[in-house]
Amino acid sequence: MIRIVATLAVLLGGTTLATAQDIQAEIEAFTEADGFERLDLDLIEKVLLDQFFDVGEIAPGGSIGPIEKALIVATAEIPSVRTRTALSYGEIVTEEDGAVSFIEVRHYNLGPAIRADLIEAYGEGDVADEEAFGMGDHMAWRFVFQPLMGNSAALIDVSNKVIPEKSAAKHDCDGRPCLDYGPSLDEMADWEPMTDIALPDWEPLYPQSEGGLATPAFAVSQLAVVGFWANAEGGDYQWTGSEPSEAEADAAPFRFISIDRNLGNEDAIDTVWREVAPIGYEGGEVLFRRAEVGGQVSWMQAWDTP
């Protein structure tokens, strides 16, 4: 608690004390709600540092955005690669110090469900063991980040909790039951192909691939560049965030990311970024999708008009 207050004093140096206290109260309500347990910041920062390639810099990982950092931590802490991830993002913007980011990541291990169905269909003798399908609990994480001294997203607070199986079975992941690996992201919107995508290459800041597929964080970073929430011109990646939108009166989520990883017969990672009420599209939604199957990437987009 002392460290968080001290950090906020630096971050919010240009704001009034009442504003700093209000934001601190919002952070505590977010990270301590619903059975979440706050974690040691130093331990979580070590998880991040172990993934960063630029550890010799003054601010390692300084150009990486808050969503990627949240996904790096959540992905590192679950062994399974057969997962469904639901991420929600809200922020409080202060005039002097930028956006305080409030991120929840719900990470579901679908390996056991896939294995159970295969056993029912083919018998246990013809199905690999549990470890091959992926181990680990369903987990929920809450992160708070804010820009600080050359760091686009300094970690301010973090908590997590195990999601019990019975609770997970009732959860919704952007219109799909979180534990039902059957419904795909095809059904999420009326997708239109994006045939003119030519992303720049940039110097890797953390592992961009695992098992021949993009890591969740890297898939999201590419979507961020497509949607102009990040810039990578000139070979250097930089999270830029976005202008405040109609949805940002408080820390209520307005940005949602869905990720399905290795839930079918082929190695695949399917990622959707859904933005509610972006500037110039108030009252509606815009969606970008990156679908990678066997190393081949397809890009799609959709709109939900007011």
mmCIF file of C-alpha atoms in Angstrom:
data_model
loop_
_atom_site.group_PDB
_atom_site.id
_atom_site.type_symbol
_atom_site.label_atom_id
_atom_site.label_comp_id
_atom_site.label_asym_id
_atom_site.label_seq_id
_atom_site.Cartn_x
_atom_site.Cartn_y
_atom_site.Cartn_z
ATOM 1 C CA MET A 1 0.000 0.000 0.000
ATOM 2 C CA ILE A 2 2.788 2.469 0.931
ATOM 3 C CA ARG A 3 4.529 1.844 -2.375
ATOM 4 C CA ILE A 4 1.336 2.396 -4.378
ATOM 5 C CA VAL A 5 0.588 5.684 -2.609
ATOM 6 C CA ALA A 6 4.160 6.856 -3.131
ATOM 7 C CA THR A 7 4.039 5.941 -6.816
ATOM 8 C CA LEU A 8 0.759 7.740 -7.258
ATOM 9 C CA ALA A 9 2.283 10.810 -5.648
ATOM 10 C CA VAL A 10 4.828 10.852 -8.486
ATOM 11 C CA LEU A 11 2.350 9.949 -11.202
ATOM 12 C CA LEU A 12 -0.275 12.405 -10.090
ATOM 13 C CA GLY A 13 2.040 15.218 -9.097
ATOM 14 C CA GLY A 14 0.080 17.669 -11.239
ATOM 15 C CA THR A 15 -3.331 16.698 -9.902
ATOM 16 C CA THR A 16 -5.131 17.758 -6.763
ATOM 17 C CA LEU A 17 -4.927 15.630 -3.623
ATOM 18 C CA ALA A 18 -8.636 14.872 -3.933
ATOM 19 C CA THR A 19 -8.076 13.546 -7.458
ATOM 20 C CA ALA A 20 -5.183 11.363 -6.324
ATOM 21 C CA GLN A 21 -7.256 10.019 -3.453
ATOM 22 C CA ASP A 22 -10.190 9.323 -5.765
ATOM 23 C CA ILE A 23 -8.007 7.387 -8.183
ATOM 24 C CA GLN A 24 -6.374 5.464 -5.325
ATOM 25 C CA ALA A 25 -9.826 4.492 -4.042
ATOM 26 C CA GLU A 26 -10.800 3.351 -7.536
ATOM 27 C CA ILE A 27 -7.638 1.239 -7.783
ATOM 28 C CA GLU A 28 -8.240 -0.425 -4.438
ATOM 29 C CA ALA A 29 -11.886 -1.145 -5.251
ATOM 30 C CA PHE A 30 -10.804 -2.703 -8.551
ATOM 31 C CA THR A 31 -7.909 -4.890 -7.398
ATOM 32 C CA GLU A 32 -9.480 -5.998 -4.112
ATOM 33 C CA ALA A 33 -13.002 -6.809 -5.336
ATOM 34 C CA ASP A 34 -14.677 -10.191 -5.702
ATOM 35 C CA GLY A 35 -12.135 -12.299 -3.842
ATOM 36 C CA PHE A 36 -9.074 -11.011 -5.702
ATOM 37 C CA GLU A 37 -5.834 -11.085 -3.702
ATOM 38 C CA ARG A 38 -3.249 -8.390 -4.270
ATOM 39 C CA LEU A 39 0.189 -9.608 -5.293
ATOM 40 C CA ASP A 40 3.758 -8.491 -4.677
ATOM 41 C CA LEU A 41 4.574 -5.958 -7.411
ATOM 42 C CA ASP A 42 8.257 -6.873 -7.389
ATOM 43 C CA LEU A 43 7.472 -10.521 -8.139
ATOM 44 C CA ILE A 44 5.181 -9.639 -11.036
ATOM 45 C CA GLU A 45 7.657 -7.119 -12.412
ATOM 46 C CA LYS A 46 10.249 -9.913 -12.395
ATOM 47 C CA VAL A 47 7.885 -12.025 -14.526
ATOM 48 C CA LEU A 48 7.826 -9.151 -17.011
ATOM 49 C CA LEU A 49 11.572 -8.541 -16.906
ATOM 50 C CA ASP A 50 12.213 -12.220 -17.592
ATOM 51 C CA GLN A 51 10.309 -11.777 -20.877
ATOM 52 C CA PHE A 52 11.750 -8.416 -21.968
ATOM 53 C CA PHE A 53 14.682 -8.308 -24.383
ATOM 54 C CA ASP A 54 15.697 -4.692 -23.619
ATOM 55 C CA VAL A 55 16.683 -5.228 -19.981
ATOM 56 C CA GLY A 56 19.724 -2.999 -20.445
ATOM 57 C CA GLU A 57 17.569 0.062 -21.081
ATOM 58 C CA ILE A 58 16.721 2.652 -18.432
ATOM 59 C CA ALA A 59 13.056 1.601 -18.600
ATOM 60 C CA PRO A 60 12.908 -2.010 -19.842
ATOM 61 C CA GLY A 61 9.726 -2.655 -21.779
ATOM 62 C CA GLY A 62 9.018 1.060 -21.729
ATOM 63 C CA SER A 63 7.388 1.189 -25.164
ATOM 64 C CA ILE A 64 5.143 -1.834 -24.538
ATOM 65 C CA GLY A 65 1.497 -1.102 -23.839
ATOM 66 C CA PRO A 66 -0.514 -2.118 -20.769
ATOM 67 C CA ILE A 67 -2.591 -4.766 -22.556
ATOM 68 C CA GLU A 68 0.484 -6.610 -23.800
ATOM 69 C CA LYS A 69 2.078 -6.523 -20.353
ATOM 70 C CA ALA A 70 -1.078 -7.909 -18.746
ATOM 71 C CA LEU A 71 -1.138 -10.739 -21.283
ATOM 72 C CA ILE A 72 2.571 -11.481 -20.835
ATOM 73 C CA VAL A 73 2.017 -12.039 -17.109
ATOM 74 C CA ALA A 74 -1.220 -14.018 -17.434
ATOM 75 C CA THR A 75 0.196 -16.234 -20.202
ATOM 76 C CA ALA A 76 3.419 -16.926 -18.317
ATOM 77 C CA GLU A 77 1.493 -18.060 -15.248
ATOM 78 C CA ILE A 78 -0.583 -20.824 -16.908
ATOM 79 C CA PRO A 79 1.164 -23.845 -18.491
ATOM 80 C CA SER A 80 -1.685 -24.707 -20.883
ATOM 81 C CA VAL A 81 -1.608 -23.490 -24.493
ATOM 82 C CA ARG A 82 -5.239 -24.565 -25.117
ATOM 83 C CA THR A 83 -6.831 -21.467 -23.678
ATOM 84 C CA ARG A 84 -9.600 -18.947 -24.088
ATOM 85 C CA THR A 85 -8.833 -15.443 -22.872
ATOM 86 C CA ALA A 86 -11.262 -12.595 -22.236
ATOM 87 C CA LEU A 87 -9.702 -9.197 -21.546
ATOM 88 C CA SER A 88 -11.508 -5.971 -20.674
ATOM 89 C CA TYR A 89 -9.921 -2.532 -20.495
ATOM 90 C CA GLY A 90 -11.088 0.736 -18.962
ATOM 91 C CA GLU A 91 -9.210 3.876 -18.005
ATOM 92 C CA ILE A 92 -9.381 7.120 -16.076
ATOM 93 C CA VAL A 93 -7.662 9.956 -17.912
ATOM 94 C CA THR A 94 -6.024 12.765 -15.973
ATOM 95 C CA GLU A 95 -5.191 15.920 -17.898
ATOM 96 C CA GLU A 96 -1.639 16.147 -16.595
ATOM 97 C CA ASP A 97 -0.570 12.499 -16.395
ATOM 98 C CA GLY A 98 -2.451 10.509 -18.993
ATOM 99 C CA ALA A 99 -4.429 7.309 -18.689
ATOM 100 C CA VAL A 100 -4.603 5.073 -15.636
ATOM 101 C CA SER A 101 -5.412 1.678 -17.210
ATOM 102 C CA PHE A 102 -7.688 -0.842 -15.479
ATOM 103 C CA ILE A 103 -7.395 -4.303 -17.052
ATOM 104 C CA GLU A 104 -9.053 -7.588 -16.196
ATOM 105 C CA VAL A 105 -7.807 -10.799 -17.825
ATOM 106 C CA ARG A 106 -9.808 -14.010 -17.487
ATOM 107 C CA HIS A 107 -7.771 -16.981 -18.641
ATOM 108 C CA TYR A 108 -9.557 -20.325 -19.106
ATOM 109 C CA ASN A 109 -7.729 -23.636 -19.522
ATOM 110 C CA LEU A 110 -9.767 -25.666 -22.029
ATOM 111 C CA GLY A 111 -7.266 -28.510 -22.344
ATOM 112 C CA PRO A 112 -9.112 -30.793 -19.876
ATOM 113 C CA ALA A 113 -12.469 -30.222 -21.622
ATOM 114 C CA ILE A 114 -10.993 -31.029 -25.038
ATOM 115 C CA ARG A 115 -9.301 -34.156 -23.670
ATOM 116 C CA ALA A 116 -12.498 -35.351 -21.958
ATOM 117 C CA ASP A 117 -14.450 -35.087 -25.215
ATOM 118 C CA LEU A 118 -11.756 -36.978 -27.120
ATOM 119 C CA ILE A 119 -11.742 -39.733 -24.505
ATOM 120 C CA GLU A 120 -15.513 -40.044 -24.831
ATOM 121 C CA ALA A 121 -15.205 -40.281 -28.612
ATOM 122 C CA TYR A 122 -12.131 -42.518 -28.985
ATOM 123 C CA GLY A 123 -11.360 -44.041 -25.581
ATOM 124 C CA GLU A 124 -8.636 -43.078 -23.114
ATOM 125 C CA GLY A 125 -6.093 -45.432 -24.633
ATOM 126 C CA ASP A 126 -6.003 -43.407 -27.847
ATOM 127 C CA VAL A 127 -5.747 -39.989 -26.190
ATOM 128 C CA ALA A 128 -2.610 -38.286 -24.849
ATOM 129 C CA ASP A 129 -2.172 -37.669 -21.123
ATOM 130 C CA GLU A 130 -3.365 -34.579 -19.206
ATOM 131 C CA GLU A 131 -0.038 -32.788 -19.412
ATOM 132 C CA ALA A 132 -0.067 -32.936 -23.206
ATOM 133 C CA PHE A 133 -3.390 -31.087 -23.273
ATOM 134 C CA GLY A 134 -2.340 -28.430 -20.802
ATOM 135 C CA MET A 135 -2.372 -28.037 -17.059
ATOM 136 C CA GLY A 136 -3.398 -25.101 -14.890
ATOM 137 C CA ASP A 137 -6.370 -23.481 -13.199
ATOM 138 C CA HIS A 138 -8.765 -21.004 -14.717
ATOM 139 C CA MET A 139 -7.389 -17.672 -13.513
ATOM 140 C CA ALA A 140 -8.565 -14.070 -13.301
ATOM 141 C CA TRP A 141 -6.135 -11.158 -13.089
ATOM 142 C CA ARG A 142 -6.572 -7.446 -12.466
ATOM 143 C CA PHE A 143 -3.864 -4.955 -13.409
ATOM 144 C CA VAL A 144 -3.483 -1.200 -13.053
ATOM 145 C CA PHE A 145 -0.898 0.642 -15.182
ATOM 146 C CA GLN A 146 0.028 4.265 -15.861
ATOM 147 C CA PRO A 147 2.740 6.090 -17.838
ATOM 148 C CA LEU A 148 5.764 6.947 -15.697
ATOM 149 C CA MET A 149 9.143 8.446 -16.601
ATOM 150 C CA GLY A 150 9.654 6.930 -20.050
ATOM 151 C CA ASN A 151 7.529 3.867 -19.355
ATOM 152 C CA SER A 152 4.295 3.728 -21.364
ATOM 153 C CA ALA A 153 2.733 1.389 -18.813
ATOM 154 C CA ALA A 154 4.266 1.197 -15.348
ATOM 155 C CA LEU A 155 2.647 -1.463 -13.162
ATOM 156 C CA ILE A 156 0.860 0.193 -10.219
ATOM 157 C CA ASP A 157 -1.180 -2.642 -8.730
ATOM 158 C CA VAL A 158 -2.047 -6.273 -9.507
ATOM 159 C CA SER A 159 -4.205 -9.032 -8.053
ATOM 160 C CA ASN A 160 -5.529 -12.414 -9.088
ATOM 161 C CA LYS A 161 -7.756 -15.305 -8.089
ATOM 162 C CA VAL A 162 -8.549 -18.844 -9.174
ATOM 163 C CA ILE A 163 -11.859 -19.180 -11.016
ATOM 164 C CA PRO A 164 -13.686 -22.292 -9.721
ATOM 165 C CA GLU A 165 -14.908 -24.708 -12.384
ATOM 166 C CA LYS A 166 -18.575 -24.167 -11.460
ATOM 167 C CA SER A 167 -18.184 -20.404 -11.764
ATOM 168 C CA ALA A 168 -16.240 -20.663 -15.023
ATOM 169 C CA ALA A 169 -19.041 -22.793 -16.502
ATOM 170 C CA LYS A 170 -21.403 -19.808 -16.088
ATOM 171 C CA HIS A 171 -19.071 -17.170 -17.512
ATOM 172 C CA ASP A 172 -19.591 -15.418 -20.831
ATOM 173 C CA CYS A 173 -16.714 -14.662 -23.195
ATOM 174 C CA ASP A 174 -17.994 -12.056 -25.644
ATOM 175 C CA GLY A 175 -21.236 -13.891 -26.304
ATOM 176 C CA ARG A 176 -19.875 -17.439 -25.991
ATOM 177 C CA PRO A 177 -19.783 -19.781 -22.985
ATOM 178 C CA CYS A 178 -16.186 -19.502 -21.808
ATOM 179 C CA LEU A 179 -15.728 -23.259 -21.356
ATOM 180 C CA ASP A 180 -17.411 -24.294 -24.620
ATOM 181 C CA TYR A 181 -14.595 -24.487 -27.130
ATOM 182 C CA GLY A 182 -16.997 -25.214 -30.003
ATOM 183 C CA PRO A 183 -18.250 -21.699 -30.871
ATOM 184 C CA SER A 184 -15.525 -19.826 -32.728
ATOM 185 C CA LEU A 185 -14.907 -16.138 -33.286
ATOM 186 C CA ASP A 186 -16.435 -16.573 -36.759
ATOM 187 C CA GLU A 187 -19.824 -16.096 -35.112
ATOM 188 C CA MET A 188 -18.900 -12.902 -33.303
ATOM 189 C CA ALA A 189 -19.522 -10.499 -36.209
ATOM 190 C CA ASP A 190 -20.106 -10.178 -39.951
ATOM 191 C CA TRP A 191 -16.455 -10.195 -40.868
ATOM 192 C CA GLU A 192 -15.012 -8.517 -43.934
ATOM 193 C CA PRO A 193 -11.495 -9.410 -45.137
ATOM 194 C CA MET A 194 -8.746 -6.803 -44.918
ATOM 195 C CA THR A 195 -6.604 -7.438 -47.961
ATOM 196 C CA ASP A 196 -4.393 -4.347 -47.808
ATOM 197 C CA ILE A 197 -2.644 -5.027 -44.480
ATOM 198 C CA ALA A 198 1.134 -4.551 -44.712
ATOM 199 C CA LEU A 199 2.486 -4.253 -41.199
ATOM 200 C CA PRO A 200 5.995 -2.932 -40.629
ATOM 201 C CA ASP A 201 8.515 -5.159 -38.900
ATOM 202 C CA TRP A 202 9.878 -3.987 -35.582
ATOM 203 C CA GLU A 203 12.623 -5.000 -33.211
ATOM 204 C CA PRO A 204 11.248 -7.715 -30.902
ATOM 205 C CA LEU A 205 10.721 -6.535 -27.331
ATOM 206 C CA TYR A 206 9.659 -9.943 -25.934
ATOM 207 C CA PRO A 207 9.037 -13.408 -27.443
ATOM 208 C CA GLN A 208 6.837 -12.935 -30.489
ATOM 209 C CA SER A 209 6.136 -16.617 -31.126
ATOM 210 C CA GLU A 210 5.802 -19.927 -29.323
ATOM 211 C CA GLY A 211 5.299 -23.312 -30.942
ATOM 212 C CA GLY A 212 5.210 -21.740 -34.392
ATOM 213 C CA LEU A 213 2.387 -19.310 -33.512
ATOM 214 C CA ALA A 214 2.279 -15.722 -32.333
ATOM 215 C CA THR A 215 2.188 -15.233 -28.592
ATOM 216 C CA PRO A 216 -1.025 -13.603 -27.315
ATOM 217 C CA ALA A 217 0.825 -10.374 -26.502
ATOM 218 C CA PHE A 218 2.378 -10.131 -29.969
ATOM 219 C CA ALA A 219 -0.932 -10.865 -31.709
ATOM 220 C CA VAL A 220 -2.467 -7.999 -29.739
ATOM 221 C CA SER A 221 0.447 -5.675 -30.550
ATOM 222 C CA GLN A 222 -0.148 -6.236 -34.260
ATOM 223 C CA LEU A 223 -3.845 -5.464 -33.843
ATOM 224 C CA ALA A 224 -2.865 -2.325 -31.929
ATOM 225 C CA VAL A 225 -0.811 -1.170 -34.919
ATOM 226 C CA VAL A 226 -3.662 -1.969 -37.319
ATOM 227 C CA GLY A 227 -6.076 0.077 -35.203
ATOM 228 C CA PHE A 228 -3.585 2.937 -34.604
ATOM 229 C CA TRP A 229 -3.330 2.313 -30.856
ATOM 230 C CA ALA A 230 0.387 1.732 -31.420
ATOM 231 C CA ASN A 231 2.985 2.846 -33.955
ATOM 232 C CA ALA A 232 5.846 0.847 -35.432
ATOM 233 C CA GLU A 233 7.095 3.019 -38.267
ATOM 234 C CA GLY A 234 10.859 3.054 -38.532
ATOM 235 C CA GLY A 235 11.248 -0.340 -36.906
ATOM 236 C CA ASP A 236 10.519 0.737 -33.328
ATOM 237 C CA TYR A 237 7.281 -0.233 -31.589
ATOM 238 C CA GLN A 238 5.547 2.327 -29.374
ATOM 239 C CA TRP A 239 2.199 2.051 -27.606
ATOM 240 C CA THR A 240 0.272 5.303 -28.086
ATOM 241 C CA GLY A 241 -3.152 4.470 -26.680
ATOM 242 C CA SER A 242 -6.134 6.425 -27.916
ATOM 243 C CA GLU A 243 -8.009 9.664 -27.506
ATOM 244 C CA PRO A 244 -10.698 9.583 -24.785
ATOM 245 C CA SER A 245 -13.949 8.196 -26.173
ATOM 246 C CA GLU A 246 -17.611 8.472 -25.313
ATOM 247 C CA ALA A 247 -17.277 5.372 -23.134
ATOM 248 C CA GLU A 248 -14.611 6.795 -20.800
ATOM 249 C CA ALA A 249 -16.553 8.732 -18.170
ATOM 250 C CA ASP A 250 -15.055 6.382 -15.572
ATOM 251 C CA ALA A 251 -13.030 3.161 -15.488
ATOM 252 C CA ALA A 252 -15.865 1.117 -17.011
ATOM 253 C CA PRO A 253 -14.521 -1.177 -19.763
ATOM 254 C CA PHE A 254 -14.792 0.014 -23.353
ATOM 255 C CA ARG A 255 -12.092 -2.150 -24.979
ATOM 256 C CA PHE A 256 -12.459 -5.925 -25.158
ATOM 257 C CA ILE A 257 -10.089 -8.583 -26.468
ATOM 258 C CA SER A 258 -10.944 -12.226 -27.108
ATOM 259 C CA ILE A 259 -8.271 -14.859 -27.754
ATOM 260 C CA ASP A 260 -8.765 -18.542 -28.666
ATOM 261 C CA ARG A 261 -5.560 -20.557 -28.693
ATOM 262 C CA ASN A 262 -5.230 -24.124 -30.031
ATOM 263 C CA LEU A 263 -8.879 -25.069 -29.536
ATOM 264 C CA GLY A 264 -9.294 -27.001 -32.794
ATOM 265 C CA ASN A 265 -7.512 -29.672 -34.797
ATOM 266 C CA GLU A 266 -4.800 -27.326 -36.062
ATOM 267 C CA ASP A 267 -2.376 -25.086 -34.209
ATOM 268 C CA ALA A 268 -4.043 -21.692 -34.187
ATOM 269 C CA ILE A 269 -4.438 -18.404 -32.363
ATOM 270 C CA ASP A 270 -7.489 -16.273 -33.133
ATOM 271 C CA THR A 271 -7.633 -12.758 -31.668
ATOM 272 C CA VAL A 272 -10.323 -10.064 -31.789
ATOM 273 C CA TRP A 273 -10.002 -6.462 -30.602
ATOM 274 C CA ARG A 274 -13.417 -4.844 -30.012
ATOM 275 C CA GLU A 275 -13.522 -1.101 -29.363
ATOM 276 C CA VAL A 276 -16.738 0.480 -28.077
ATOM 277 C CA ALA A 277 -17.549 4.068 -29.115
ATOM 278 C CA PRO A 278 -14.192 5.027 -30.658
ATOM 279 C CA ILE A 279 -13.667 8.634 -31.723
ATOM 280 C CA GLY A 280 -15.652 9.305 -34.879
ATOM 281 C CA TYR A 281 -17.866 6.272 -34.289
ATOM 282 C CA GLU A 282 -19.703 7.210 -31.110
ATOM 283 C CA GLY A 283 -22.476 4.846 -30.139
ATOM 284 C CA GLY A 284 -21.106 1.979 -32.208
ATOM 285 C CA GLU A 285 -18.292 -0.550 -32.164
ATOM 286 C CA VAL A 286 -15.367 -1.382 -34.405
ATOM 287 C CA LEU A 287 -13.728 -4.814 -34.425
ATOM 288 C CA PHE A 288 -10.414 -6.026 -35.826
ATOM 289 C CA ARG A 289 -9.500 -9.700 -36.076
ATOM 290 C CA ARG A 290 -6.211 -11.522 -36.535
ATOM 291 C CA ALA A 291 -6.697 -15.236 -37.280
ATOM 292 C CA GLU A 292 -3.569 -17.388 -37.502
ATOM 293 C CA VAL A 293 -3.784 -21.051 -38.494
ATOM 294 C CA GLY A 294 -0.661 -23.074 -39.143
ATOM 295 C CA GLY A 295 1.438 -19.936 -39.412
ATOM 296 C CA GLN A 296 -0.833 -18.257 -42.000
ATOM 297 C CA VAL A 297 -2.415 -14.990 -40.845
ATOM 298 C CA SER A 298 -5.735 -13.551 -42.056
ATOM 299 C CA TRP A 299 -7.017 -10.080 -41.186
ATOM 300 C CA MET A 300 -10.669 -9.077 -40.851
ATOM 301 C CA GLN A 301 -12.779 -6.182 -39.662
ATOM 302 C CA ALA A 302 -16.378 -5.508 -38.711
ATOM 303 C CA TRP A 303 -18.591 -2.663 -37.517
ATOM 304 C CA ASP A 304 -21.577 -2.608 -35.239
ATOM 305 C CA THR A 305 -23.466 0.543 -36.154
ATOM 306 C CA PRO A 306 -25.460 2.584 -33.612
#
